Tab-separated table of C-alpha atoms (C1' of nucleotides) in Angstrom:
chain	number	residue	atom	x	y	z
A	1	MET	CA	107.247	187.109	148.684
A	2	ASP	CA	104.570	185.963	146.471
A	3	SER	CA	104.589	183.045	148.718
A	4	ASP	CA	104.915	184.946	151.870
A	5	ALA	CA	102.910	187.989	151.334
A	6	GLY	CA	100.562	186.709	148.788
A	7	SER	CA	97.931	184.913	150.709
A	8	THR	CA	97.161	186.939	153.714
A	9	SER	CA	99.359	189.897	153.857
A	10	SER	CA	99.599	192.838	151.592
A	11	ARG	CA	103.214	193.730	151.375
A	12	SER	CA	103.983	196.217	148.719
A	13	SER	CA	107.270	194.723	147.731
A	14	SER	CA	105.904	191.727	145.963
A	15	PRO	CA	108.298	190.218	143.457
A	16	GLU	CA	105.406	189.776	141.089
A	17	LEU	CA	105.475	193.485	140.706
A	18	VAL	CA	108.905	193.221	139.291
A	19	GLU	CA	109.273	190.027	137.400
A	20	GLY	CA	106.708	189.282	134.794
A	21	GLY	CA	104.311	191.378	136.735
A	22	ILE	CA	103.362	194.956	136.828
A	23	PHE	CA	106.903	196.164	136.403
A	24	SER	CA	109.103	194.672	133.795
A	25	ASN	CA	112.803	194.456	134.028
A	26	HIS	CA	113.077	197.178	131.468
A	27	MET	CA	111.000	199.459	133.591
A	28	LEU	CA	113.222	198.687	136.509
A	29	GLN	CA	116.284	199.443	134.499
A	30	ALA	CA	114.786	202.689	133.392
A	31	PHE	CA	114.049	203.461	136.986
A	32	TYR	CA	117.579	202.639	137.972
A	33	GLN	CA	119.032	204.756	135.250
A	34	GLU	CA	116.826	207.576	136.301
A	35	GLN	CA	118.136	207.161	139.798
A	36	GLY	CA	121.662	206.989	138.572
A	37	GLY	CA	122.274	203.306	138.837
A	38	PRO	CA	121.138	200.367	140.891
A	39	LEU	CA	119.848	201.154	144.294
A	40	LYS	CA	122.590	202.310	146.528
A	41	PRO	CA	122.960	200.750	149.915
A	42	GLY	CA	120.874	202.507	152.429
A	43	MET	CA	118.588	204.054	149.931
A	44	GLY	CA	115.671	202.936	147.932
A	45	HIS	CA	112.460	201.312	149.000
A	46	MET	CA	113.580	197.792	148.335
A	47	GLY	CA	116.080	197.569	151.046
A	48	GLY	CA	119.754	197.982	150.956
A	49	GLY	CA	122.901	196.073	150.975
A	50	LYS	CA	126.403	196.291	152.151
A	51	SER	CA	128.430	199.139	150.890
A	52	LYS	CA	131.794	197.611	150.529
A	53	SER	CA	134.286	199.292	148.376
A	54	GLY	CA	134.361	197.031	145.427
A	55	LYS	CA	135.767	196.930	141.996
A	56	GLN	CA	133.006	198.280	139.870
A	57	PRO	CA	132.711	197.138	136.289
A	58	PRO	CA	131.925	199.741	133.672
A	59	LYS	CA	128.661	201.396	134.509
A	60	ASP	CA	126.284	199.926	131.927
A	61	GLU	CA	127.748	196.458	131.956
A	62	GLY	CA	127.895	196.585	135.684
A	63	GLN	CA	124.277	197.586	135.893
A	64	ASP	CA	123.191	194.858	133.550
A	65	LEU	CA	125.185	192.298	135.421
A	66	ARG	CA	123.890	193.524	138.726
A	67	LEU	CA	120.307	193.382	137.504
A	68	LYS	CA	120.837	189.887	136.215
A	69	VAL	CA	122.322	188.731	139.466
A	70	ASN	CA	119.578	190.396	141.444
A	71	SER	CA	116.968	188.755	139.285
A	72	ARG	CA	118.513	185.356	139.750
A	73	GLU	CA	118.676	185.858	143.456
A	74	ARG	CA	115.047	186.917	143.545
A	75	LYS	CA	114.065	183.853	141.587
A	76	ARG	CA	116.073	181.664	143.874
A	77	MET	CA	114.348	183.101	146.877
A	78	HIS	CA	110.958	182.730	145.220
A	79	ASP	CA	111.698	179.071	144.606
A	80	LEU	CA	112.696	178.722	148.185
A	81	ASN	CA	109.466	180.334	149.299
A	82	GLN	CA	107.484	178.073	146.998
A	83	ALA	CA	109.089	175.101	148.606
A	84	MET	CA	108.240	176.576	151.948
A	85	ASP	CA	104.622	176.902	150.866
A	86	GLY	CA	104.647	173.324	149.754
A	87	LEU	CA	105.849	172.362	153.160
A	88	ARG	CA	103.149	174.431	154.812
A	89	GLU	CA	100.510	172.690	152.748
A	90	VAL	CA	101.348	169.263	154.058
A	91	MET	CA	101.637	170.341	157.637
A	92	PRO	CA	98.848	169.460	160.040
A	93	TYR	CA	98.016	173.042	160.426
A	94	ALA	CA	95.474	175.507	159.241
A	95	ASN	CA	95.741	176.265	155.555
A	96	GLY	CA	92.728	178.420	154.920
A	97	PRO	CA	92.917	181.804	153.261
A	98	SER	CA	91.710	183.515	156.386
A	99	VAL	CA	94.413	181.927	158.428
A	100	ARG	CA	97.685	183.593	158.992
A	101	LYS	CA	100.566	181.676	157.544
A	102	LEU	CA	103.166	180.071	159.641
A	103	SER	CA	106.381	181.958	159.636
A	104	LYS	CA	109.325	180.305	157.974
A	105	ILE	CA	111.006	179.389	161.193
A	106	SER	CA	107.771	178.057	162.626
A	107	THR	CA	107.170	176.037	159.490
A	108	LEU	CA	110.572	174.431	159.726
A	109	LEU	CA	110.272	173.683	163.405
A	110	LEU	CA	106.783	172.304	163.062
A	111	ALA	CA	107.881	170.183	160.140
A	112	ARG	CA	110.705	168.774	162.160
A	113	ASN	CA	108.389	167.876	164.994
A	114	TYR	CA	105.902	166.427	162.553
A	115	ILE	CA	108.510	164.164	161.021
A	116	LEU	CA	109.625	163.006	164.423
A	117	MET	CA	106.054	162.346	165.410
A	118	LEU	CA	105.413	160.316	162.268
A	119	SER	CA	108.553	158.318	162.831
A	120	ASN	CA	107.494	157.525	166.338
A	121	SER	CA	104.019	156.638	165.187
A	122	LEU	CA	105.472	154.254	162.664
A	123	ASP	CA	107.547	152.603	165.313
A	124	GLU	CA	104.553	152.359	167.542
A	125	MET	CA	102.489	150.745	164.816
A	126	LYS	CA	105.215	148.295	164.023
A	127	LYS	CA	105.431	147.384	167.637
A	128	LEU	CA	101.709	146.845	167.857
A	129	VAL	CA	101.655	144.727	164.727
A	130	GLY	CA	104.501	142.736	166.119
A	131	ASP	CA	102.628	142.168	169.334
A	132	VAL	CA	99.509	141.060	167.532
A	133	TYR	CA	101.030	138.768	164.957
A	134	GLY	CA	103.936	137.402	166.878
A	135	GLY	CA	107.590	136.997	166.185
A	136	SER	CA	107.526	135.942	162.559
A	137	HIS	CA	105.683	139.022	161.492
A	138	GLN	CA	107.860	141.131	163.633
A	139	THR	CA	110.870	139.775	161.881
A	140	HIS	CA	109.242	140.452	158.571
A	141	MET	CA	108.422	143.989	159.573
A	142	ALA	CA	111.878	144.594	160.818
A	143	ARG	CA	113.313	143.350	157.584
A	144	CYS	CA	111.036	145.324	155.344
A	145	ALA	CA	110.967	148.560	157.252
A	146	PRO	CA	113.769	148.815	159.725
A	147	ALA	CA	113.462	151.558	162.238
A	148	PRO	CA	115.804	154.475	162.042
A	149	PRO	CA	118.860	153.628	164.076
A	150	GLN	CA	118.765	156.462	166.557
A	151	MET	CA	115.061	156.650	167.029
A	152	PRO	CA	114.060	155.530	170.475
A	153	LEU	CA	110.480	154.555	170.941
A	154	TYR	CA	108.427	157.186	172.591
A	155	PRO	CA	104.821	156.907	173.462
A	156	LEU	CA	102.705	158.031	170.584
A	157	GLY	CA	100.807	160.467	172.686
A	158	HIS	CA	103.925	162.164	173.853
A	159	SER	CA	105.296	162.532	170.390
A	160	LEU	CA	102.047	163.900	169.124
A	161	HIS	CA	101.875	166.397	171.876
A	162	SER	CA	105.440	167.308	171.353
A	163	LEU	CA	104.519	168.189	167.818
A	164	MET	CA	101.978	170.585	169.127
A	165	GLY	CA	104.345	172.025	171.654
A	166	THR	CA	104.415	172.000	175.383
A	167	ALA	CA	104.938	175.599	176.200
A	168	ALA	CA	102.277	177.968	177.295
A	169	THR	CA	99.342	178.271	174.991
A	170	PRO	CA	99.671	181.328	172.784
A	171	PRO	CA	96.740	183.495	171.844
A	172	THR	CA	94.794	181.971	169.034
A	173	HIS	CA	95.332	184.919	166.755
A	174	ALA	CA	99.073	184.634	166.813
A	175	PRO	CA	101.154	182.100	164.957
A	176	PRO	CA	103.110	179.776	167.131
A	177	SER	CA	106.534	181.055	167.814
A	178	ALA	CA	109.646	178.961	167.675
A	179	THR	CA	109.582	178.711	171.416
A	180	TYR	CA	105.997	177.684	171.392
A	181	LEU	CA	106.770	174.970	168.920
A	182	GLY	CA	109.001	173.457	171.483
A	183	PHE	CA	112.439	174.334	170.259
A	184	HIS	CA	115.120	176.581	171.472
A	185	ALA	CA	117.368	176.486	168.466
A	186	THR	CA	119.606	173.727	169.596
A	187	HIS	CA	121.848	171.920	167.202
A	188	GLU	CA	121.653	168.670	169.019
A	189	SER	CA	120.535	165.546	167.358
A	190	PRO	CA	116.842	164.807	167.207
A	191	LEU	CA	115.337	163.119	170.190
A	192	LYS	CA	118.552	163.074	172.101
A	193	ASP	CA	117.679	165.522	174.792
A	194	ALA	CA	114.170	165.934	173.572
A	195	PRO	CA	112.963	168.326	176.214
A	196	HIS	CA	109.896	168.679	174.078
A	197	LEU	CA	109.117	165.013	174.305
A	198	HIS	CA	108.258	164.633	177.915
A	199	GLY	CA	105.953	167.511	178.476
A	200	SER	CA	102.512	167.112	179.824
A	201	TYR	CA	99.629	166.779	177.433
A	202	ARG	CA	98.500	170.071	176.104
A	203	HIS	CA	95.948	170.866	173.492
A	204	PHE	CA	96.767	173.016	170.549
A	205	PRO	CA	94.305	175.885	170.491
A	206	GLY	CA	91.564	175.280	167.990
A	207	MET	CA	93.086	172.028	166.947
A	208	PRO	CA	91.523	168.701	167.757
A	209	CYS	CA	93.875	166.724	169.854
A	210	PRO	CA	95.317	163.879	167.830
A	211	CYS	CA	96.291	161.760	170.773
A	212	SER	CA	94.816	158.320	171.193
A	213	LEU	CA	93.131	159.349	174.378
A	214	CYS	CA	91.063	161.991	172.695
A	215	GLN	CA	90.251	160.321	169.422
A	216	PRO	CA	90.930	157.146	167.540
A	217	LEU	CA	94.126	157.071	165.603
A	218	SER	CA	93.600	157.597	161.942
A	219	SER	CA	95.933	156.484	159.219
A	220	SER	CA	96.909	159.999	158.399
A	221	LEU	CA	96.558	163.262	160.146
A	222	PRO	CA	93.676	165.232	158.747
A	223	ARG	CA	93.981	168.723	157.503
A	224	LEU	CA	92.771	171.119	160.089
A	225	PRO	CA	91.720	174.148	158.171
A	226	THR	CA	89.558	175.646	160.843
A	227	LEU	CA	92.214	176.822	163.173
A	228	SER	CA	91.909	180.532	163.108
A	229	MET	CA	94.810	182.688	163.931
A	230	GLY	CA	93.109	185.853	162.968
A	231	LYS	CA	94.237	188.741	160.880
B	1	DT	C1'	106.384	202.517	169.081
B	2	DA	C1'	109.034	198.303	169.399
B	3	DG	C1'	109.646	193.926	167.697
B	4	DG	C1'	108.868	190.231	164.396
B	5	DC	C1'	108.888	188.865	159.815
B	6	DC	C1'	109.894	189.528	155.315
B	7	DA	C1'	111.837	190.833	150.474
B	8	DT	C1'	115.458	192.718	148.307
B	9	DC	C1'	120.137	194.209	147.293
B	10	DT	C1'	124.795	193.160	147.562
B	11	DG	C1'	129.443	191.184	147.918
B	12	DG	C1'	131.911	187.067	148.974
B	13	DT	C1'	132.806	182.180	148.320
B	14	DC	C1'	132.511	177.838	146.141
B	15	DC	C1'	131.551	174.911	142.296
B	16	DT	C1'	131.150	173.552	137.419
C	1	DA	C1'	133.514	183.037	133.627
C	2	DG	C1'	129.103	182.269	135.161
C	3	DG	C1'	125.889	180.519	138.340
C	4	DA	C1'	124.388	178.908	142.942
C	5	DC	C1'	124.538	179.670	147.602
C	6	DC	C1'	125.120	182.349	151.662
C	7	DA	C1'	124.971	185.992	155.024
C	8	DG	C1'	124.843	190.930	156.231
C	9	DA	C1'	122.373	195.186	155.719
C	10	DT	C1'	118.327	197.813	155.029
C	11	DG	C1'	113.695	199.298	154.860
C	12	DG	C1'	108.614	198.140	154.652
C	13	DC	C1'	104.512	196.067	156.696
C	14	DC	C1'	101.982	194.369	160.512
C	15	DT	C1'	100.694	193.440	165.261
C	16	DA	C1'	100.714	193.899	170.278
DNA sequence: TAGGCCATCTGGTCCT
DNA sequence: AGGACCAGATGGCCTA
């Protein structure tokens, strides 16, 4: 949650409060013992869990073990969130402190579209280079950087706009939803159906359009920290 | 107030 | 046996 709540939101259940933060593990244990053991399902401010009848180890050992497992799980999730933050940082999307973070699902979907767009751009560039320099270079390019096998060539503009989504423009203060990002949670292979690839051009709110019609193609997509989604 | 998003707890499963 | 991973459950925070 450090990653999720840290920058723009003020959730009270920050893991930093627990691990190496305001509350130490000892304090937690003391709290648990005061409460009569680890948080029972359905109670406690940290959420609950399933209440399956389970074999319970002896109380103290069981508590220690449970705390250890919980701690590991928290750490694992923190690592996952850190990785998610790292992904957000390299996305062509607003990264400023005043900008609301992309949700996890939106981050993943946008990342997927971004990768597809970059792949298509690469193909496009290779094609252009091949056209300019002729067959020998094309052969060289094909040998050095073969295109992914199942990646059909799509117009660059379309792929770029597919990255930005083709659905209705959401309000600028709201993060793009999964639907807005152009996906409907299909498990089909990339670019196969690609309903998001043949939409009409649409401009991402607050975001300069990256298509070749609107601006010259740069070698890498710039960071766009000015997109404000409010909050 | 409902819904979305999230962190956390928890038990189960798989792997080393 | 211990750890990693996963998914279900729960409650908190925030926004429309």
